[in-house]
Coordinates of C-alpha atoms in Angstrom, one line a residue:
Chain A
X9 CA 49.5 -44.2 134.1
X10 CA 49.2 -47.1 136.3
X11 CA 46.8 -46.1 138.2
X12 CA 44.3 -45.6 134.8
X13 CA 41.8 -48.4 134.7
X14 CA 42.2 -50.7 132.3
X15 CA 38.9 -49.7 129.9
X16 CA 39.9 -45.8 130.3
X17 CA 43.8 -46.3 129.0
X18 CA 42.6 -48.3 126.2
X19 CA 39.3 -45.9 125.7
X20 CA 41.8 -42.9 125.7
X21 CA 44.4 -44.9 123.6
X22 CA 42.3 -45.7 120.9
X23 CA 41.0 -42.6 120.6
X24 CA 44.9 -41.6 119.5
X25 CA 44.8 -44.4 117.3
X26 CA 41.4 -42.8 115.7
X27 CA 43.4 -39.6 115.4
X28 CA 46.6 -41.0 114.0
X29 CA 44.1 -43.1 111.4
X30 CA 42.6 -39.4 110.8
X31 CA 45.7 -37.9 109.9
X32 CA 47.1 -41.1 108.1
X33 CA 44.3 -40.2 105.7
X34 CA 44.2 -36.6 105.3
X35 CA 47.7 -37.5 104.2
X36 CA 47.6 -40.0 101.9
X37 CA 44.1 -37.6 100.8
X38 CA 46.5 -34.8 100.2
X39 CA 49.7 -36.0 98.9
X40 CA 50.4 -34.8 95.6
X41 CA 49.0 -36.3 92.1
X42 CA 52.2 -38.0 89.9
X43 CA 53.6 -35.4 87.2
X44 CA 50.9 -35.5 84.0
X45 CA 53.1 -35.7 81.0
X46 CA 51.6 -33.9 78.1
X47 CA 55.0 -33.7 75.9
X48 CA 54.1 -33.8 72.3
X49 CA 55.1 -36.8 70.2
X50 CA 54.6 -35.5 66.8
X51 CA 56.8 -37.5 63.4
X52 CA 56.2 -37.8 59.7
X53 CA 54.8 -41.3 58.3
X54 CA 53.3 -42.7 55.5
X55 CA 50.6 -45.4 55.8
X56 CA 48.3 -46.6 53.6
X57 CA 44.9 -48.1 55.0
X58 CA 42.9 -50.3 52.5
X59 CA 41.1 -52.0 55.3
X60 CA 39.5 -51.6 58.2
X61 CA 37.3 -54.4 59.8
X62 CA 34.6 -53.8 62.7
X63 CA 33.7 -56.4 65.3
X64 CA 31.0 -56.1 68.3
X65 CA 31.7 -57.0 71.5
X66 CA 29.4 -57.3 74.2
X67 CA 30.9 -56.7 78.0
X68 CA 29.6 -57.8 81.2
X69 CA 31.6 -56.9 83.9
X70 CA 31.0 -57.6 88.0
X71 CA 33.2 -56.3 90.6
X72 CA 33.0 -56.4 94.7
X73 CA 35.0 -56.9 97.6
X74 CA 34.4 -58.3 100.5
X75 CA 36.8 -58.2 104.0
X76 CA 35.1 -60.9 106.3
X77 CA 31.8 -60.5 106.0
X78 CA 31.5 -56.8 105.0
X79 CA 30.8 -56.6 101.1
X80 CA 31.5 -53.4 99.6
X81 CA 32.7 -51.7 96.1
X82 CA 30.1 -53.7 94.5
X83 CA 30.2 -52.5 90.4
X84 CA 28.1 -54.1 87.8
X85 CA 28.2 -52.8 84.1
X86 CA 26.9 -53.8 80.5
X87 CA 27.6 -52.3 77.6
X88 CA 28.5 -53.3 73.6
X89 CA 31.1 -51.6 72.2
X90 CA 32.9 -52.1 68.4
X91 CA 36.6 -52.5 68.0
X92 CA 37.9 -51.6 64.6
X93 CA 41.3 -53.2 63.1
X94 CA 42.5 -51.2 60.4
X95 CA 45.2 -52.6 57.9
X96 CA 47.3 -51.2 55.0
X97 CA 50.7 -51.0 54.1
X98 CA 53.5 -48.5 55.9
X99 CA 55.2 -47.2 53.1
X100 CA 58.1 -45.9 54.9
X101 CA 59.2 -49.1 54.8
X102 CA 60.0 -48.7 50.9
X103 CA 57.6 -48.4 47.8
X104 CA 58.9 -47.9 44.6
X105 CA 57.6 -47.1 41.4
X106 CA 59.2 -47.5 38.1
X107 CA 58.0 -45.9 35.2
X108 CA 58.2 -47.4 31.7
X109 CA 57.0 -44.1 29.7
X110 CA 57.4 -46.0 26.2
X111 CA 55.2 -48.5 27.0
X112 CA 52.6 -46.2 29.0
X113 CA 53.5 -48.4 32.0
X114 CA 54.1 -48.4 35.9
X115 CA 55.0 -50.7 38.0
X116 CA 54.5 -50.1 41.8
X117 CA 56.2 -52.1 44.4
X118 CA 54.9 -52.1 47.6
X119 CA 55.9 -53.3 51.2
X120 CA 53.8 -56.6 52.2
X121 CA 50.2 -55.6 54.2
X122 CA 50.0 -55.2 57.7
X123 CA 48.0 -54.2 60.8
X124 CA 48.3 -50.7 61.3
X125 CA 45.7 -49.4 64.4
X126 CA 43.4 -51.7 66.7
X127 CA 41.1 -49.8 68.7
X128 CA 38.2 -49.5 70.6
X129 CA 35.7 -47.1 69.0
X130 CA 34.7 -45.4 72.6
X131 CA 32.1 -43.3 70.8
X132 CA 30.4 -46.8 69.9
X133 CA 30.0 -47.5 73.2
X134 CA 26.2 -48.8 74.3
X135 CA 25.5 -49.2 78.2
X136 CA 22.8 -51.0 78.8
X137 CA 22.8 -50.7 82.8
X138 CA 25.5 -49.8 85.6
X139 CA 24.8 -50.3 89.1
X140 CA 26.6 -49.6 92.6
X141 CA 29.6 -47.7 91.9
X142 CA 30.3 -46.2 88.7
X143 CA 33.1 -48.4 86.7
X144 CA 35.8 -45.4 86.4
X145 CA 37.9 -44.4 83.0
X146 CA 40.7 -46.4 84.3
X147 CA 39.0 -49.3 85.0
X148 CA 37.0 -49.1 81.4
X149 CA 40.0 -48.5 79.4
X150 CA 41.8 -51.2 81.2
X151 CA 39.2 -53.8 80.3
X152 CA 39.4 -52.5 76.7
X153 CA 43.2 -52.9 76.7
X154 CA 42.5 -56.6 77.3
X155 CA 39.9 -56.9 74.8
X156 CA 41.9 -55.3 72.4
X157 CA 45.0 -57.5 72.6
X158 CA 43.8 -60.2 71.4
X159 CA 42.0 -58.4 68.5
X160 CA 44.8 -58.7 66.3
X161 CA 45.5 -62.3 65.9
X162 CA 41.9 -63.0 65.4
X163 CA 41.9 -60.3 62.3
X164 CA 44.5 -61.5 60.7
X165 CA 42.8 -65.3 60.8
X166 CA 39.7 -63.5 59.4
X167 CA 41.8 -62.4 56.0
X168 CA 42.4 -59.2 56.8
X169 CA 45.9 -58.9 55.2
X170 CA 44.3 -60.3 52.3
X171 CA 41.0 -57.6 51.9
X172 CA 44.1 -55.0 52.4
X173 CA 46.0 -56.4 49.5
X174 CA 42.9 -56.8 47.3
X175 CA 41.6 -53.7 47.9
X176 CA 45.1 -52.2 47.7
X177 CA 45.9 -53.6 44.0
X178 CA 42.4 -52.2 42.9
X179 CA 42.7 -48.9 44.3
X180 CA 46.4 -48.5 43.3
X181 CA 45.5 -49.3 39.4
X182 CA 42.4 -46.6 39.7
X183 CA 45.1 -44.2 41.2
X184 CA 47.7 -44.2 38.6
X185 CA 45.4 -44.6 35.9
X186 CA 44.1 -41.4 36.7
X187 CA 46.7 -39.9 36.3
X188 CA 47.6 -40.7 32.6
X189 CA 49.4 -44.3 33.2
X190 CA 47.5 -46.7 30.5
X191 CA 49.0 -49.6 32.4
X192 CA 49.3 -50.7 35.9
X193 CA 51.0 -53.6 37.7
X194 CA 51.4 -53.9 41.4
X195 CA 53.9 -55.5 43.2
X196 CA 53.8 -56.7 46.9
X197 CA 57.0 -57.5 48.5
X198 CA 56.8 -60.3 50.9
Chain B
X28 CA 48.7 -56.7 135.8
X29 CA 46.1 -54.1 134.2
X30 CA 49.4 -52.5 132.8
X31 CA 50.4 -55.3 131.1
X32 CA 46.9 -56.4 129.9
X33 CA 46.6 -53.1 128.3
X34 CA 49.2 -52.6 127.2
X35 CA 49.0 -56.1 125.5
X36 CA 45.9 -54.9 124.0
X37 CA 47.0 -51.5 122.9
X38 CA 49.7 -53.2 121.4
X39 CA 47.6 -55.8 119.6
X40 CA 45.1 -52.5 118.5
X41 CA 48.2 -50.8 116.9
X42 CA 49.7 -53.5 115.1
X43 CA 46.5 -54.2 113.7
X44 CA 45.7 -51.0 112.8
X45 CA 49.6 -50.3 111.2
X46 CA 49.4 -53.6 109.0
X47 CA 46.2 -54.4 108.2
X48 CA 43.4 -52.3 108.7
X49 CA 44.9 -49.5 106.4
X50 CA 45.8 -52.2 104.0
X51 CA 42.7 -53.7 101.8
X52 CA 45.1 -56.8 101.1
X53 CA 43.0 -58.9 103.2
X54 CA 40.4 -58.4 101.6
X55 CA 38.6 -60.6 98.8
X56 CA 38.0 -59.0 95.2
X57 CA 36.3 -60.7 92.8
X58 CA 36.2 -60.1 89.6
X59 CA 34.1 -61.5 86.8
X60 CA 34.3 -60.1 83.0
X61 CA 32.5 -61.7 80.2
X62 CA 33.0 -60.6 76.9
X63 CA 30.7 -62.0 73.6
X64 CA 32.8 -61.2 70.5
X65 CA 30.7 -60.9 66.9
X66 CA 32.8 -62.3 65.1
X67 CA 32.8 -59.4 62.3
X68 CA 30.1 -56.5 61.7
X69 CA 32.1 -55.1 58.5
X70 CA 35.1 -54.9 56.5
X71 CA 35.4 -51.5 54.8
X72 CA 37.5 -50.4 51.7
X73 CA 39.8 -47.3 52.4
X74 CA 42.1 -45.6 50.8
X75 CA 43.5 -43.3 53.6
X76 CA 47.3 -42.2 53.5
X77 CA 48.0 -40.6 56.7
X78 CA 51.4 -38.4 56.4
X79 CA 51.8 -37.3 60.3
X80 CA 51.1 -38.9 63.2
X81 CA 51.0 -37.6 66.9
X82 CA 50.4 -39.1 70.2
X83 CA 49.4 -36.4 73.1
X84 CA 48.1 -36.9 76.6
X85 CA 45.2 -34.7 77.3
X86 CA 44.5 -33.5 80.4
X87 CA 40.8 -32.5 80.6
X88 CA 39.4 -30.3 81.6
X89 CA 42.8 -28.1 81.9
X90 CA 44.5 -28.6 78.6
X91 CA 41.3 -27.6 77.0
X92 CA 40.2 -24.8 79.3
X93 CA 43.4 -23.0 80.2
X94 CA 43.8 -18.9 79.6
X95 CA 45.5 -18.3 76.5
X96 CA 44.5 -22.1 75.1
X97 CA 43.4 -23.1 72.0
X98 CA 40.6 -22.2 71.9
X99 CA 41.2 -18.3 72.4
X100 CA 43.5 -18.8 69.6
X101 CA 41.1 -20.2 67.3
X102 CA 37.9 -18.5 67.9
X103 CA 39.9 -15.1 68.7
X104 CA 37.5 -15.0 72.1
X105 CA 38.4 -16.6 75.2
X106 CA 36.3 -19.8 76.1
X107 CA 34.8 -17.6 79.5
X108 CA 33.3 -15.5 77.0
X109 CA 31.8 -18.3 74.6
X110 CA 30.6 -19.9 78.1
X111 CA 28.5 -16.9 78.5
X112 CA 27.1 -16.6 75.7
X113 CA 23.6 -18.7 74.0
X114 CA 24.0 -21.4 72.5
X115 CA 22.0 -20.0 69.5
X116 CA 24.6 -17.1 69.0
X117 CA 27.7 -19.6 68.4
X118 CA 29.0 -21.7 65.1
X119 CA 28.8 -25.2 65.5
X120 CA 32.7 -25.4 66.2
X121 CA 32.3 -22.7 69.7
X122 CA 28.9 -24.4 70.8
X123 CA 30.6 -27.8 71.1
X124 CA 33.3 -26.8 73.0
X125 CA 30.8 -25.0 75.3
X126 CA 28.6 -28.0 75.9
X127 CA 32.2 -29.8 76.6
X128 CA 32.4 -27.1 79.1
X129 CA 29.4 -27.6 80.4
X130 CA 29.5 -31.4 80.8
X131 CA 32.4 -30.9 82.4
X132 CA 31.1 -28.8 84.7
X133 CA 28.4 -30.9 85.7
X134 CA 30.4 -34.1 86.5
X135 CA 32.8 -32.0 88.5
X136 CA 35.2 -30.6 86.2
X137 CA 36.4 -27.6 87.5
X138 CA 38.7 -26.2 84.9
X139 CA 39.7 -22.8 87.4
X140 CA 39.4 -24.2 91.1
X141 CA 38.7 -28.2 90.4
X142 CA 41.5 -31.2 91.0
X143 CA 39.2 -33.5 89.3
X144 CA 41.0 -34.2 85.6
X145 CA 40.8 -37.2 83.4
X146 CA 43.9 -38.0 81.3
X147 CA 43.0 -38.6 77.8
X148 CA 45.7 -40.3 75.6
X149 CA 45.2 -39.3 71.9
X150 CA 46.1 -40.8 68.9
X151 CA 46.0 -38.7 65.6
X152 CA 47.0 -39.4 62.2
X153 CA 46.5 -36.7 59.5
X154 CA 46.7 -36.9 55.6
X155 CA 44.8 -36.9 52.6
X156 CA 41.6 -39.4 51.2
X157 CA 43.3 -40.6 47.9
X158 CA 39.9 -41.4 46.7
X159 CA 39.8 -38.0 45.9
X160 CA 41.9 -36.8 43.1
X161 CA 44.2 -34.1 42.5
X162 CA 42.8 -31.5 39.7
X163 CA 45.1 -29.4 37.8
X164 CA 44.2 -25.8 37.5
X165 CA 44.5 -23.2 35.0
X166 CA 47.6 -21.5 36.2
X167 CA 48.5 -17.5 36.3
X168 CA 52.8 -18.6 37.4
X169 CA 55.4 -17.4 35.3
X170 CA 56.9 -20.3 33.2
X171 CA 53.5 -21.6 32.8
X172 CA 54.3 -23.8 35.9
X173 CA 51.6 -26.8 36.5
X174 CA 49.7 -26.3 39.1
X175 CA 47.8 -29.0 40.6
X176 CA 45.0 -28.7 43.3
X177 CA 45.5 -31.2 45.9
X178 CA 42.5 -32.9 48.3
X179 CA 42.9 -31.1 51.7
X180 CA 44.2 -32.8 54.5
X181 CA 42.0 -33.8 57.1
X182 CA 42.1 -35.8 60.4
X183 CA 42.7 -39.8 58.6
X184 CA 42.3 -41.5 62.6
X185 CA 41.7 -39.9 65.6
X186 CA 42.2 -42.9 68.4
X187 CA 41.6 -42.9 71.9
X188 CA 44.7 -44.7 73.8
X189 CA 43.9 -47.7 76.3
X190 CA 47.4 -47.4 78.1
X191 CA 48.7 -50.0 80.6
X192 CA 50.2 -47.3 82.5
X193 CA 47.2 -45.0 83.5
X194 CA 46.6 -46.6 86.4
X195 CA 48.8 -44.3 88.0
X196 CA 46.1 -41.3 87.8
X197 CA 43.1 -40.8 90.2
X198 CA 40.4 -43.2 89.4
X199 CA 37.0 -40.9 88.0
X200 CA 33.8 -42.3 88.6
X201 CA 32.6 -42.4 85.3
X202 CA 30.3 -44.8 84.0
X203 CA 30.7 -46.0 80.4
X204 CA 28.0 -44.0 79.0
X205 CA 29.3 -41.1 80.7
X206 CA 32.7 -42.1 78.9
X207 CA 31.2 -42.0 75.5
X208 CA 29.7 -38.8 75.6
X209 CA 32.9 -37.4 77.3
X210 CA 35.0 -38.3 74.0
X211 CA 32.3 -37.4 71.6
X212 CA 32.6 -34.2 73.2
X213 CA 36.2 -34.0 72.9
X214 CA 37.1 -34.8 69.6
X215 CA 36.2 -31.9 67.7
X216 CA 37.8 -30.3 69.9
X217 CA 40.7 -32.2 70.1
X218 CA 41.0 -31.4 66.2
X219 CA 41.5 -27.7 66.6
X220 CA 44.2 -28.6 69.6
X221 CA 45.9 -30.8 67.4
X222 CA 45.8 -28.4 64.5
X223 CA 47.4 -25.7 66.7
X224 CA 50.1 -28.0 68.1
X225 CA 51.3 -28.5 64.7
X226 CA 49.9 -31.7 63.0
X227 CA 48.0 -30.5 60.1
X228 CA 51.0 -29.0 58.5
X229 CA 53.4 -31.5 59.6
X230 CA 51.0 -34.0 57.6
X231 CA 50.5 -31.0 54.6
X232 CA 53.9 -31.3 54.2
X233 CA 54.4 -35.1 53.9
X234 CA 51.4 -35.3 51.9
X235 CA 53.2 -32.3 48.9
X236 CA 56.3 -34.7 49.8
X237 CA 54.0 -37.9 48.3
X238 CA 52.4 -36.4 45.6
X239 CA 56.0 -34.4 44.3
X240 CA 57.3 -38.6 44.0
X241 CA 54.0 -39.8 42.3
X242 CA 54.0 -36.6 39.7
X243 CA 58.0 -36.9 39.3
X244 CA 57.5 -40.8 38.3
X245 CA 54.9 -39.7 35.6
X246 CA 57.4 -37.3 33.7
X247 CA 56.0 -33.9 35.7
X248 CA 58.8 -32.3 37.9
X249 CA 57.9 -28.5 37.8
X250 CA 54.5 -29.2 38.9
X251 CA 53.5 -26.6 42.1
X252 CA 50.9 -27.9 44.5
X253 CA 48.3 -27.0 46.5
X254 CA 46.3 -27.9 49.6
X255 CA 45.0 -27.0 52.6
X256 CA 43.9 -28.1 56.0
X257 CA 40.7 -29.4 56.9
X258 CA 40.1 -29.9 60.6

């Protein structure tokens, strides 16, 4: 070994190193995906949506890296894409509805409104240009995640609770009046 | 001396190569997302009442295309023979899970020998559109039983999950366009799956439960009901 010169050991050397750097990734290439769950999560429940409100969003979204002065992973996407919150009322939380059959009247109680779904309508989704490397699901549904989250504050400021309430009093009268009642009051617990 | 020196450098070649170069820590991402909200494009009336609700993650392509899946079950022919077939010779149901076949095919989903698989986290809530209303029909029951036609229950939401946790899957190149028409391939598809994992009668049921409280408050308690599912 010590009679090696000094550029062959290190040529010869790093050559290992290329091969150990091979099999490092053939590993890490190979090693097994993590366990899909796909258990089914199926329960009974009893919602009521009155309301559902649609915003637009429009997403621009830039990604690369750079390691000294080597930039790659360079992503750039635009797209629109509509986010829908939906409200209603969960009446598994208690509704109630007491007939007064003398007077031809009901009276409905029901739970206060609230937000029941906020999502991302993927099928809405416009792109209007992608370039370098293609953005991913992961990625995408991560940056929907985030502009989701905020979704449901900004709904609830816009009077959403309020259209569900309205819209739920109107449709609950048409319901039971249908059905024979002459009189209708509804009732929202708060 | 040259023993030393190279072995200096050797050294100085492996530690670089054990803690940084495998390690993209060094390097500098940026990031930039900019998002232009509408403020509001609609507000819609409803007047859904959704009586079951499942949450499933889908594995495409291999929860859809797997022998004995749902498919075969539905369409009493295995999806291999429907892939064979024209697109001409199939109902509208059997030609859209062939073009999700074929989609998948062309992106690299290789449902027999593939590893490439997306997972898709599904939201579904079935019940019944209240706008539409129960009609009583002429009955043929002993005891002159009511009998009262119910609106069938169909699919009320059918969401597509963004999970924090997904990052734990293989990344897919997909772009978002190529995302879009991935799920409008897969929910009609994903209704018959659901159907045949259980949710339309799950939600049939809570639905007969709603209307048996609404009918029983109105005087009518030996009313027998009737509906069916849509989806």
């Amino acid at each position: 070994m010590h009679d090696l010169p000094l550029w062959l050991y290190t040529w010869t050397m790093s050559r290992v190193l290329v091969a150990f750097a091979l099999a490092y990734f053939i590993f890490v290439s190979c090693s097994p995906a993590p366990p899909v769950q796909t258990a089914d999560g199926l329960r009974r429940i009893l919602q009521l949506a009155t309301a559902e409100m649609l915003c637009h969003e429009v997403v621009y979204r830039h990604d690369e890296s750079r390691w000294f002065f080597l930039t790659y992973g360079v992503r750039e996407t635009l797209f629109s894409i509509d986010l829908k919150v939906q409200a209603g009322f969960d009446l598994s939380g208690g509704w109630r509805l007491v007939p007064d059959p003398e007077h031809q009247t009901l009276r409905v109680f029901l739970p206060p409104p609230r937000v029941l779904l906020i999502d991302a309508v993927d099928t809405s989704i416009r792109e209007y240009f992608s370039a370098g490397e293609p953005l991913g699901y992961l990625r995408l549904r991560a940056l929907l995640k985030d502009r989701t989250r905020e979704l449901e504050k900004k709904a609830v400021e816009q009077g959403i609770l309020d259209q569900a309430q309205a819209k739920a009093q109107i449709f609950v009268e048409g319901f039971f009046k249908n059905l024979g009642w002459s009189r209708v009051q509804v009732e929202f617990k708060t | 001396m040259k023993f030393f020196v190279g072995t200096a450098v050797l050294t100085g070649l492996i530690l670089f190569a054990v803690f940084l170069w495998p390690k993209p820590d060094l390097a500098v991402h940026e990031q930039t997302v900019s998002a232009a909200t509408t403020r509001l494009k609609a507000v819609l009336g409803s007047a859904k009442l959704s009586t079951a609700q499942g949450i499933w993650h889908l594995v495409f392509p291999f929860d859809f295309f797997s022998s004995d899946g749902p498919f075969d079950r539905t369409f009493g022919k295995s999806w291999q023979v429907l892939a064979t077939q024209s697109l001409k010779q199939l109902t509208p149901a059997e030609r859209n899970v062939v073009e999700l076949y074929r989609w998948g095919r062309a992106h690299g989903f290789d449902p027999e020998h593939g590893r490439r698989f997306v997972v898709i986290p599904v939201l579904a809530r079935a019940g019944v559109d209240l706008n539409q209303s129960p009609t009583p029909i002429q009955n043929s029951l002993p005891h002159r039983e009511t009998v009262i036609k119910l609106p069938p229950v169909r699919l009320t939401d059918l969401i597509i999950l963004e999970e924090e946790n997904s990052q734990a899957f293989p990344e897919v190149p997909l772009t978002p366009a190529q995302w879009r028409t991935l799920i409008e391939l897969v929910q009609p598809c994903v209704g018959l799956i659901l159907k045949d994992r259980g949710l339309g009668e799950e939600a049939r049921e809570g639905a007969l439960k709603f209307y048996r409280a609404v009918y029983a408050a109105a005087g009518v308690k030996e009313a027998h009901f009737e509906t069916s599912v849509d989806f």
